Amino acid sequence: MSRTLRFLVIATGFALAANAGAEPTAYVVEAEFLAALSALGLPVTHEGFESAAWDGVRSSIVDGAHTAPSVSSNGLVWSANNLSSEITTGVGAALSGQYGVYSNPHGSYENPDPGADCYTPGECGDGFRGVAENGILYAIGGWVETNTPYAKLGLYLGDYPTNPIDFGETCDPPESENCVSHSTIGTQSQFFGVIDPAGFDRFEFRELEGKLEIGGGDIKLIFADDFRFSLGEPELVFKDGFE
């Protein structure tokens, strides 16, 4: 590593250390999320699911489903958020480019994880996970939509239900009970992101409203694209000298 780059890593480490006691900050506006990362001096990596790393998991109506237990790309390992599903990409999930990401099957409704009750919202919710392969995450954000409106999105720094992120709500008028949760999603992609100066090693995006019902169901499906994240190297961040 060059002297200049190592200095940048160390300076970033000091900035994060100064904010290490801060709580995670949630974002629903991508521009604000990226501005905050820039102010911290954190690098940003884009995952659009277009690279060759994803070529083996392209699903379509014509060619059928092509899935994998996990895919490693740009320092993250992506997988479904349940034991009975795998990760895949498709054109219908794309916000930009050709492909977006989703789990197939959507959720574990037909084959629940041990202990899960699919009649309880969130227990078998559709979604996906990411794990830092050789480092630590300071931020993750991406665009999510549903084709079964309306749905509710949860983001966890860990696996559900660990460390949920609160995206808040908007009330009209401000002091009334007439409020709309920022976690409610429809058929238009919405941005959800979080920055945590303390760092985290994994995350989960999970739909929280869908459930089975006697005689039917109200299953919700989610799709996502265009993630941006900041991945650091903990053995370098707090280094106090040059080699």
Coordinates of C-alpha atoms in Angstrom, one line a residue:
M1 CA 0.0 0.0 0.0
S2 CA 1.4 3.5 -0.9
R3 CA 2.2 6.1 1.8
T4 CA -0.6 8.3 0.4
L5 CA -3.3 5.6 0.5
R6 CA -2.2 4.4 4.0
F7 CA -2.4 8.0 5.3
L8 CA -6.0 8.2 3.9
V9 CA -6.9 4.9 5.6
I10 CA -5.5 6.1 8.9
A11 CA -7.2 9.5 8.7
T12 CA -10.5 7.7 8.0
G13 CA -9.9 5.5 11.0
F14 CA -9.4 8.6 13.2
A15 CA -12.7 10.1 11.9
L16 CA -14.5 6.8 12.6
A17 CA -13.0 6.5 16.0
A18 CA -14.2 10.0 16.9
N19 CA -17.7 8.8 16.1
A20 CA -17.5 5.3 17.4
G21 CA -19.9 6.0 20.2
A22 CA -22.6 7.2 17.8
E23 CA -25.7 5.2 17.1
P24 CA -26.3 3.9 13.5
T25 CA -27.9 6.6 11.3
A26 CA -30.7 5.6 8.9
Y27 CA -31.2 7.1 5.5
V28 CA -34.1 7.1 3.0
V29 CA -32.5 9.6 0.6
E30 CA -29.6 8.3 -1.3
A31 CA -28.0 11.7 -1.8
E32 CA -27.9 12.3 1.9
F33 CA -26.4 8.9 2.5
L34 CA -23.6 9.4 0.0
A35 CA -22.9 12.9 1.3
A36 CA -22.5 11.5 4.8
L37 CA -20.1 8.9 3.6
S38 CA -18.1 11.6 1.7
A39 CA -17.9 13.7 4.9
L40 CA -16.5 10.7 6.8
G41 CA -13.9 10.1 4.0
L42 CA -15.2 6.6 3.5
P43 CA -14.8 4.8 0.1
V44 CA -17.9 3.8 -1.7
T45 CA -18.4 0.6 -3.7
H46 CA -21.3 0.1 -6.1
E47 CA -23.0 -3.3 -6.6
G48 CA -25.3 -3.4 -9.6
F49 CA -25.4 -7.2 -10.1
E50 CA -24.1 -6.8 -13.6
S51 CA -20.6 -8.3 -13.3
A52 CA -19.4 -11.7 -14.4
A53 CA -19.5 -12.8 -10.7
W54 CA -23.3 -13.0 -11.1
D55 CA -23.5 -14.6 -14.6
G56 CA -24.3 -18.0 -13.1
V57 CA -27.4 -16.8 -11.4
R58 CA -29.4 -15.2 -14.2
S59 CA -33.1 -16.2 -14.0
S60 CA -35.8 -15.5 -16.5
I61 CA -39.2 -16.8 -17.7
V62 CA -37.6 -18.1 -20.9
D63 CA -34.4 -19.8 -19.4
G64 CA -35.8 -20.7 -16.0
A65 CA -34.3 -20.2 -12.6
H66 CA -30.6 -20.3 -12.0
T67 CA -29.6 -19.8 -8.4
A68 CA -26.7 -20.4 -6.0
P69 CA -26.4 -20.7 -2.2
S70 CA -24.2 -17.6 -2.3
V71 CA -22.3 -15.3 -4.6
S72 CA -19.1 -13.4 -3.7
S73 CA -18.7 -10.0 -5.4
N74 CA -16.8 -6.8 -4.5
G75 CA -15.9 -8.1 -1.1
L76 CA -19.4 -9.1 0.0
V77 CA -20.9 -12.6 0.1
W78 CA -24.7 -12.4 -0.8
S79 CA -27.2 -15.1 0.0
A80 CA -30.9 -15.6 0.7
N81 CA -32.2 -14.9 4.2
N82 CA -33.5 -18.4 4.8
L83 CA -32.4 -22.0 4.5
S84 CA -34.8 -23.1 1.7
S85 CA -34.0 -20.3 -0.8
E86 CA -31.0 -19.3 -2.9
I87 CA -29.8 -16.0 -4.4
T88 CA -30.5 -15.0 -8.0
T89 CA -30.8 -12.1 -10.4
G90 CA -33.3 -11.1 -13.0
V91 CA -34.3 -8.2 -15.4
G92 CA -37.6 -7.6 -13.5
A93 CA -35.7 -6.7 -10.4
A94 CA -33.4 -4.1 -12.1
L95 CA -33.5 -0.4 -11.2
S96 CA -30.6 0.4 -13.6
G97 CA -28.7 -1.8 -16.0
Q98 CA -30.1 -5.2 -16.8
Y99 CA -30.3 -7.1 -13.5
G100 CA -31.4 -6.8 -9.9
V101 CA -31.2 -9.3 -7.0
Y102 CA -33.8 -11.4 -5.2
S103 CA -34.2 -14.8 -3.4
N104 CA -35.7 -17.8 -5.1
P105 CA -38.1 -19.1 -3.8
H106 CA -39.2 -15.8 -2.2
G107 CA -39.1 -16.5 1.6
S108 CA -39.4 -19.8 3.4
Y109 CA -43.2 -20.0 3.5
E110 CA -43.3 -23.5 1.9
N111 CA -40.3 -24.8 4.0
P112 CA -39.9 -22.7 7.1
D113 CA -36.6 -22.4 9.0
P114 CA -36.6 -24.4 12.3
G115 CA -38.7 -22.6 14.8
A116 CA -40.3 -20.2 12.3
D117 CA -44.0 -19.5 12.4
C118 CA -45.1 -18.4 8.9
Y119 CA -48.5 -17.2 10.3
T120 CA -46.6 -14.5 12.1
P121 CA -45.5 -11.5 10.0
G122 CA -41.7 -11.4 9.5
E123 CA -41.0 -14.9 10.6
C124 CA -40.8 -16.2 7.0
G125 CA -40.2 -12.9 5.3
D126 CA -38.6 -12.7 1.9
G127 CA -35.2 -11.1 1.7
F128 CA -31.4 -11.5 1.4
R129 CA -28.2 -11.1 3.4
G130 CA -24.7 -9.9 2.9
V131 CA -21.5 -10.7 4.8
A132 CA -18.2 -8.8 4.6
E133 CA -15.8 -11.3 3.2
N134 CA -12.5 -10.1 4.6
G135 CA -13.2 -6.8 6.4
I136 CA -15.8 -4.8 8.2
L137 CA -18.7 -2.7 6.9
Y138 CA -19.4 0.8 7.9
A139 CA -22.4 1.4 5.6
I140 CA -24.9 -0.3 3.3
G141 CA -27.7 1.1 1.2
G142 CA -29.8 0.1 -1.7
W143 CA -33.0 0.4 -3.6
V144 CA -35.9 -2.0 -2.8
E145 CA -39.4 -2.6 -4.3
T146 CA -42.2 -5.0 -4.1
N147 CA -44.7 -6.4 -6.7
T148 CA -47.1 -7.3 -4.0
P149 CA -47.9 -3.8 -2.5
Y150 CA -47.8 -2.7 0.1
A151 CA -44.9 -4.4 2.0
K152 CA -42.8 -3.4 5.0
L153 CA -39.0 -3.5 4.8
G154 CA -36.7 -4.3 7.7
L155 CA -32.9 -3.8 7.7
Y156 CA -30.8 -5.5 10.4
L157 CA -27.1 -5.2 11.2
G158 CA -26.8 -8.9 11.7
D159 CA -29.4 -11.5 11.0
Y160 CA -33.1 -11.0 11.8
P161 CA -34.0 -9.9 14.5
T162 CA -30.6 -8.5 15.5
N163 CA -30.0 -4.7 15.6
P164 CA -33.0 -3.5 13.7
I165 CA -32.7 -0.1 11.9
D166 CA -35.5 2.4 12.5
F167 CA -36.3 4.4 9.4
G168 CA -38.9 6.5 11.2
E169 CA -42.2 7.9 9.9
T170 CA -43.8 11.1 8.6
C171 CA -46.9 12.4 10.3
D172 CA -49.4 15.0 8.8
P173 CA -49.8 17.2 10.7
P174 CA -46.5 16.6 12.5
E175 CA -48.0 16.0 16.0
S176 CA -50.9 13.8 14.8
E177 CA -51.3 10.1 14.7
N178 CA -51.9 10.2 11.0
C179 CA -48.4 8.8 10.2
V180 CA -46.9 6.9 7.3
S181 CA -43.9 4.6 8.1
H182 CA -40.8 5.2 5.9
S183 CA -40.4 1.4 5.8
T184 CA -43.6 0.9 3.8
I185 CA -42.7 0.1 0.2
G186 CA -44.7 -0.1 -3.1
T187 CA -44.0 -0.9 -6.7
Q188 CA -41.6 2.0 -7.1
S189 CA -38.0 1.4 -5.8
Q190 CA -37.2 3.2 -2.6
F191 CA -33.8 3.8 -1.0
F192 CA -32.8 2.4 2.4
G193 CA -29.4 2.8 3.9
V194 CA -27.5 3.0 7.2
I195 CA -24.1 4.2 8.4
D196 CA -22.7 2.7 11.6
P197 CA -19.3 4.2 12.7
A198 CA -18.8 1.2 15.0
G199 CA -18.8 -1.2 12.0
F200 CA -20.7 -4.4 11.4
D201 CA -19.8 -7.6 9.6
R202 CA -23.2 -8.6 8.1
F203 CA -26.7 -7.2 7.2
E204 CA -30.1 -8.5 6.2
F205 CA -32.9 -6.9 4.2
R206 CA -36.2 -8.6 5.2
E207 CA -39.8 -8.1 4.3
L208 CA -41.8 -7.9 7.6
E209 CA -45.5 -7.9 6.6
G210 CA -46.1 -11.1 4.6
K211 CA -47.6 -14.1 6.3
L212 CA -49.6 -17.3 5.7
E213 CA -53.2 -17.3 6.6
I214 CA -55.7 -20.1 7.1
G215 CA -57.1 -20.9 3.6
G216 CA -54.7 -18.6 1.8
G217 CA -51.9 -16.2 2.4
D218 CA -50.7 -12.6 2.2
I219 CA -47.1 -13.3 1.0
K220 CA -45.0 -10.3 0.1
L221 CA -42.1 -10.3 -2.3
I222 CA -39.1 -7.9 -2.5
F223 CA -36.5 -7.2 -5.2
A224 CA -33.5 -4.8 -5.0
D225 CA -30.7 -3.2 -7.0
D226 CA -28.0 -0.6 -7.0
F227 CA -26.4 -1.1 -3.6
R228 CA -23.6 1.2 -2.3
F229 CA -21.5 0.2 0.7
S230 CA -18.3 1.1 2.5
L231 CA -16.0 -1.8 3.3
G232 CA -12.9 -1.3 5.5
E233 CA -9.9 -3.3 6.6
P234 CA -9.9 -3.3 10.4
E235 CA -6.2 -4.3 10.6
L236 CA -5.3 -1.0 8.8
V237 CA -7.9 1.5 10.0
F238 CA -6.4 2.2 13.4
K239 CA -2.7 1.7 12.4
D240 CA -0.6 4.5 14.0
G241 CA 2.4 4.6 11.7
F242 CA 3.8 4.0 8.3
E243 CA 5.7 1.1 6.9

